[in-house]
Coordinates of C-alpha atoms in Angstrom, one line a residue:
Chain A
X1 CA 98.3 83.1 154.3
X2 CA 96.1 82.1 157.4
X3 CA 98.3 82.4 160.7
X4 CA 96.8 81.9 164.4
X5 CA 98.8 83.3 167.4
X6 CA 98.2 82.7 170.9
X7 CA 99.6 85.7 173.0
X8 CA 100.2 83.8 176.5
X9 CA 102.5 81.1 176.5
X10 CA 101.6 80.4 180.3
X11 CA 98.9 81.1 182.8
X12 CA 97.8 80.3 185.3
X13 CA 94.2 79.4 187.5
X14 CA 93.2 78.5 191.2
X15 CA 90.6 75.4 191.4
X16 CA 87.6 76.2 191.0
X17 CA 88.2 79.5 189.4
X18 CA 87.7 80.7 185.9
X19 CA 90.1 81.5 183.7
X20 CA 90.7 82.4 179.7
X21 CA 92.6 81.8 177.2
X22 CA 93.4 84.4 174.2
X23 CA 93.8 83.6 170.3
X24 CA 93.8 85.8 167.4
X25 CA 94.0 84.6 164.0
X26 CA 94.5 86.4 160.1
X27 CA 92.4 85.1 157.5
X28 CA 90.7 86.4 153.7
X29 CA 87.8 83.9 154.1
X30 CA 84.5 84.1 155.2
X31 CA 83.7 80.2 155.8
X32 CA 86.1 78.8 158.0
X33 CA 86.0 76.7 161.2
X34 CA 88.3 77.3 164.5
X35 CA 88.8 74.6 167.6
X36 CA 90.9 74.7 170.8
X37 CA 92.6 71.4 171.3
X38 CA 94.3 69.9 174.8
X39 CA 97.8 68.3 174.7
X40 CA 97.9 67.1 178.7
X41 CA 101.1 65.4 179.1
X42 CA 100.4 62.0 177.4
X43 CA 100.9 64.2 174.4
X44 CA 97.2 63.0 172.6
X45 CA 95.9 66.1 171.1
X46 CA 91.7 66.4 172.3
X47 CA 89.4 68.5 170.7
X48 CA 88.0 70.6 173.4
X49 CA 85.6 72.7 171.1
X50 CA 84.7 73.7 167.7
X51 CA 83.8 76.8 166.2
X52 CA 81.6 77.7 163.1
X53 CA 82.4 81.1 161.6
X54 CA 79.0 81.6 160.0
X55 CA 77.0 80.9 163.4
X56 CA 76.3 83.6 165.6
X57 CA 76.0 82.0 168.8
X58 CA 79.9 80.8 170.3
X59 CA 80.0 77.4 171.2
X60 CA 80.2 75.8 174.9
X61 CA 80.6 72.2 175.9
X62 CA 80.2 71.7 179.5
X63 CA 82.6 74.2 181.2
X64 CA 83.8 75.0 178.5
X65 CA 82.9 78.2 176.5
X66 CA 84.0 80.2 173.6
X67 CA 84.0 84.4 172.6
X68 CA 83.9 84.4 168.8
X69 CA 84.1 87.9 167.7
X70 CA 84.7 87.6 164.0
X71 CA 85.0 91.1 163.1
X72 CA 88.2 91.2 165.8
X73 CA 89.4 87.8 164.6
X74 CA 89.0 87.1 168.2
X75 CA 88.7 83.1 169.6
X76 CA 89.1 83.5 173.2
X77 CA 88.1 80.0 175.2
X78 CA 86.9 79.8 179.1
X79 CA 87.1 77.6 181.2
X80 CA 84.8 77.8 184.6
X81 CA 85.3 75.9 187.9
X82 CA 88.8 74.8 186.9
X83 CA 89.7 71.2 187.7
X84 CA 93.1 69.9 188.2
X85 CA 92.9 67.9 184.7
X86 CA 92.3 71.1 182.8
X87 CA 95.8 71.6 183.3
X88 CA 97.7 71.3 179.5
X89 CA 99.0 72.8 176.6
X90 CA 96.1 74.6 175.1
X91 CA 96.1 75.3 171.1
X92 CA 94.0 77.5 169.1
X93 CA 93.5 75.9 165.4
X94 CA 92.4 77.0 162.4
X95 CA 90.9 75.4 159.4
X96 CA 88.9 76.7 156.2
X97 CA 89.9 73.1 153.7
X98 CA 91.2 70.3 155.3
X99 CA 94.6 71.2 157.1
X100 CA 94.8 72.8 160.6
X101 CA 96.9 75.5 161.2
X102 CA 97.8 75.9 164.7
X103 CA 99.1 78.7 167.4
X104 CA 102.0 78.3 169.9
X105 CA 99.9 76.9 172.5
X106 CA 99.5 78.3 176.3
X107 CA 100.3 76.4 178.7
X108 CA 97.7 76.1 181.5
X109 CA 98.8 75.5 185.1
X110 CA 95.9 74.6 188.0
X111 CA 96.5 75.0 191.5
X112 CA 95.0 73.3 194.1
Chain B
X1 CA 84.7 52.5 169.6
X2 CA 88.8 52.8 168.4
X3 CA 89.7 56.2 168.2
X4 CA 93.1 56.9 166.1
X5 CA 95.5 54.5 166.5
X6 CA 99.7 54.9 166.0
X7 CA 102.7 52.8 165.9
X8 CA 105.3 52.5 167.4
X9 CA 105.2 55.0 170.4
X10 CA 108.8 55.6 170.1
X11 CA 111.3 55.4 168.1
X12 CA 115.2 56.6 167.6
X13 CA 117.4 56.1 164.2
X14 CA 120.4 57.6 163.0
X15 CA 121.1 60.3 161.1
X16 CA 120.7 59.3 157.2
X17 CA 118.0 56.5 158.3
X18 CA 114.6 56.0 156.9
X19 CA 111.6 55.4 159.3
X20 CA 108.0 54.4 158.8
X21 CA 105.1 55.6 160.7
X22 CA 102.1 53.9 161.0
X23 CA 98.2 55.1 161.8
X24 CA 95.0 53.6 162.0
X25 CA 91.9 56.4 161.6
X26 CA 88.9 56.4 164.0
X27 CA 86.4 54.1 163.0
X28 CA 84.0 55.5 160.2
X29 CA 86.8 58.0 158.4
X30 CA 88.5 57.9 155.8
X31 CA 90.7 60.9 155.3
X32 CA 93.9 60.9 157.4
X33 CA 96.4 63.9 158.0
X34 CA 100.1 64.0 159.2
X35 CA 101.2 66.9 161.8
X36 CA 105.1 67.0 162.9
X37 CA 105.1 69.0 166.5
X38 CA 108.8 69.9 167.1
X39 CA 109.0 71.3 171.3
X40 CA 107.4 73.6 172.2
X41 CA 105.8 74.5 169.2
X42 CA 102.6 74.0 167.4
X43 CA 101.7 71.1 164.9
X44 CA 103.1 71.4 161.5
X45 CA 101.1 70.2 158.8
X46 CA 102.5 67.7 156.6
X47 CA 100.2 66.4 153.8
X48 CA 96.4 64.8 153.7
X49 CA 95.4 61.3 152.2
X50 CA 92.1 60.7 151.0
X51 CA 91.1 57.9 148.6
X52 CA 94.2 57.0 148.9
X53 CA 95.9 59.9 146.7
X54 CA 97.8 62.7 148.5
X55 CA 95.2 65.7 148.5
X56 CA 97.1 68.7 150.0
X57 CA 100.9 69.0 151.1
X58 CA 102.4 71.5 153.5
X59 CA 106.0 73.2 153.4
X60 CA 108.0 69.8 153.6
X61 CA 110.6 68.4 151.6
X62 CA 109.9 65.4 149.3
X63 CA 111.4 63.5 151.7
X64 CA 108.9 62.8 153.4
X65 CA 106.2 60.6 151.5
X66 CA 102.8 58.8 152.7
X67 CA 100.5 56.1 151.5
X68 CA 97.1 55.4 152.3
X69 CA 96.1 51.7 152.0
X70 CA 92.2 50.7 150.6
X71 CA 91.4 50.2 154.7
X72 CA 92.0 54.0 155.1
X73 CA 94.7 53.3 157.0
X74 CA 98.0 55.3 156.4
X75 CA 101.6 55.2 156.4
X76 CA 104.4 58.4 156.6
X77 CA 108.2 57.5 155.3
X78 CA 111.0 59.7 155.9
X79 CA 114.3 59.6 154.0
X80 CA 118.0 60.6 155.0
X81 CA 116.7 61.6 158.2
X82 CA 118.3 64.6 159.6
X83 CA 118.4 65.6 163.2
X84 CA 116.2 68.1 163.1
X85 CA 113.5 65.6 161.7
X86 CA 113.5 64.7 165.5
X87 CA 109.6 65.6 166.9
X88 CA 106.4 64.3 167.3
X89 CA 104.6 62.8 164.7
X90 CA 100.4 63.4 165.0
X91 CA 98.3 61.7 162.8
X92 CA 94.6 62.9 162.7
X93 CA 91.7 61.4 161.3
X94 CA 88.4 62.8 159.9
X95 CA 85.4 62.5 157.3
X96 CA 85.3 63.6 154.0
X97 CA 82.4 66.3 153.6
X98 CA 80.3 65.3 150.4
X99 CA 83.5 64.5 148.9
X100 CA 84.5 67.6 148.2
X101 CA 87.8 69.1 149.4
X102 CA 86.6 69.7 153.6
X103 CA 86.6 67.5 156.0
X104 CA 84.7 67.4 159.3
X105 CA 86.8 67.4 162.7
X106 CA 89.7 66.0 162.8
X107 CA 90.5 63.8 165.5
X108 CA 94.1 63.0 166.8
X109 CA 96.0 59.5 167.9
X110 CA 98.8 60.0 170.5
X111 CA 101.6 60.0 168.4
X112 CA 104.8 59.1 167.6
X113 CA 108.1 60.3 169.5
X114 CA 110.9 60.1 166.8
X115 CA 114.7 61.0 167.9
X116 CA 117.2 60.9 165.5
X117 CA 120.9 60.8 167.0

């Protein structure tokens, strides 16, 4: 069975810093896809980015940036210049069909 | 554009209750999938609709049941609640991939809180 686990249930960054965020995950397939999700207070799960395993090059979206080391099962996300509203619960999903199988989350605190 | 739409926000029963949860999927989908977040903990998943049959279930009991209506919109019952039924209910909505078993992204509404006393 697939299983993601998130190793830091809390950190913590200084505006305008960078900081990153760990995930691991177990898995017999080849094809899959991962994500990171925010859950910010209001509780509405957003994608933040998405993962391909069979590309090479890791995703980024704005500040936003990913290590994909397949070989590790390593999904590590980074977030530069760190903004007040990055602060949330962060999950690391996983999905090869349909479902999403999610970590414990880390939650992210920003200070001013 | 509407993204993923739920109703109600909140909601408390009784232990022994039933309770319907309602979701509307982003505009252009047509699968929807059901998450329970106890916590302080991760989504769950619950079960996937798509063309209105149930297409995969996870490790819950049978009672909890869905629909999915012709408008792709989707529905999740829960029987004889029990208190720790009590969570967050995420529905998420995507697009089938050449209708085979994937979807693309899945996209989340805000939820449901559900407390059961």
């Amino acid at each position: 069975a697939q299983t993601v686990t998130q190793s830091q249930p809390e950190m913590s960054v200084q505006e305008a810093e960078t900081v990153t965020l760990s995930c691991t995950y177990d898995t017999s397939e080849s094809d899959y896809y991962l994500f990171w999700y925010k859950q910010p207070p209001s509780r509405q799960m957003i994608l933040v980015i998405r993962q391909e395993a069979y590309k090479q090059q890791n995703a980024t979206e704005n500040r936003f940036s990913v290590n994909f080391q397949k070989a590790a099962k390593s999904f590590s996300l980074k977030i530069s210049d760190s903004q007040l509203g990055d602060a949330a619960m962060y999950f690391c999903a996983y999905s090869n069909t349909d479902k999403l199988i999610f970590g414990t989350g880390t939650r992210l605190q920003v200070f001013p | 554009d509407a993204g993923v739409t739920q109703s109600p926000t909140h909601l408390i029963k009784t232990r022994g209750q039933q309770v319907t949860l309602r979701c509307s999927p982003k505009s252009g989908h047509d699968t929807v999938s059901w998450y329970q977040q106890a916590l302080g903990q991760g989504p769950q998943f619950i079960f996937q609709y798509y063309e209105e049959e149930e297409r995969q279930r996870g490790n819950f009991p049978d009672r909890f049941s869905g629909h999915q209506f012709p408008n792709y919109s989707s529905e999740l019952n829960v029987n004889a609640l029990l208190l720790g039924d009590s969570a967050l209910y995420l529905c998420a909505s995507s697009l089938a991939i050449d209708r085979t078993d994937r979807t693309d992204t899945q996209y989340f509404g805000p939820g449901t809180r559900l407390t059961v006393l």
